[in-house]
Amino acid sequence: MEGKLGFGALILFCFIAILATQVDGALASFFPRKSASSSSPPDGICASSVIIHGYKCQELQVTTKDGYILSLQRIPQGRAEVGGSGANKKQPVIIQHGLIVDGLTWLINGPEQNLPLILADNGYDVWIANTRGTSYSRRHVSLDPSTPAYWNWSWDELVSYDLPAVFDYVYSQTGQKINYVGHSLGTLIALASFSEGNLVNQLKSAALLSPIAYLSHMKTALGVVAAKSFVGEITTILGVAEFNPKGNEPQATSTKTMVHLAQTVRRGILSKFNYERPDYNLMHYGEELPPIYNLSNIPHNLPLFISYGGQDALSDVLDVGNLLDILRSHDVDKLSVQFVKNYAHADFIMGFNAKDIVYNAVLAFFKRQFA
């Protein structure tokens, strides 16, 4: 970065830091601190967190249409199963993590308490996704993560490229419609995709935990002030492409994604990345303002399960209420809603009673789709 940061840039940096700690900050204490020279385990998530518990697990890779090589873990059967997996007869489930974490987050708790292994033990063919930029998904067919070009994306690209690549691969391998579980950012990119009619033909149902669609009532006041104060396009102001909060969370994302979230706070609507200059937006979208993700376009007969918490500082009750209001025309028998009064954002991943309160409800929701 050259020169001194202006006041607007400093405000933005404050927001980015605050938002990063708010999104999944409670998870940080569950990861060991890494030295500057340390790296991710070479054997991958399967070896470190699945196989050691007695489950079969496959490390796979999927390449997106824009060249990013994503890591994908498949858990084809439960621990008690013997012989062949019979996975081709099972219902596939894709599990998508949130912001500044990766698929390993789902496996923090023991095998009796984490969602992927609970699903596997209940007869599902489980696929854990890892978005671009995270430890096991830092490869590209031509770009290097050390270059700004690699990080020139926001969560729009997760909607347009990452999710479709994973869905296409899982569908090609199983030949069956897919159940989906997302947490935090994993719900945002799913909702945005569904609103554009994407993935829905391959989708059986979707469970959204701590859903993120609107951020206007985020409880972190300073973060809201910072987001609303930011004006300008990130690469020209900061000259930074990778957002890597070392010492806070173990995973990197693009700074452009953080700015995109800031824009969601500031504008109060869900839209594609705003380049802040009409000519730039015109070049990218053919319009002077970025297109809106219209969530009311989500098919009304798509089975949805939404679970949110009363103590969630990011997925605020009022913002979830706005989402539910937009879904008011959804078929009544296709929308299930769960409110957990004492749950905060990270409890949906690492809560000691998440199995009993949330995961059992997810299982019941999936099973109802067979009725």
Coordinates of C-alpha atoms in Angstrom, one line a residue, residues 309-312 339-344 347:
G309 CA -30.7 -17.3 17.4
G310 CA -31.9 -14.6 19.8
Q311 CA -28.3 -13.7 20.8
D312 CA -26.8 -13.5 17.4
F339 CA -35.9 -19.8 16.8
V340 CA -33.4 -20.6 19.5
K341 CA -33.6 -17.8 22.1
N342 CA -30.2 -18.3 23.7
Y343 CA -28.1 -19.1 20.6
A344 CA -25.4 -16.8 19.2
D347 CA -23.4 -21.8 18.6

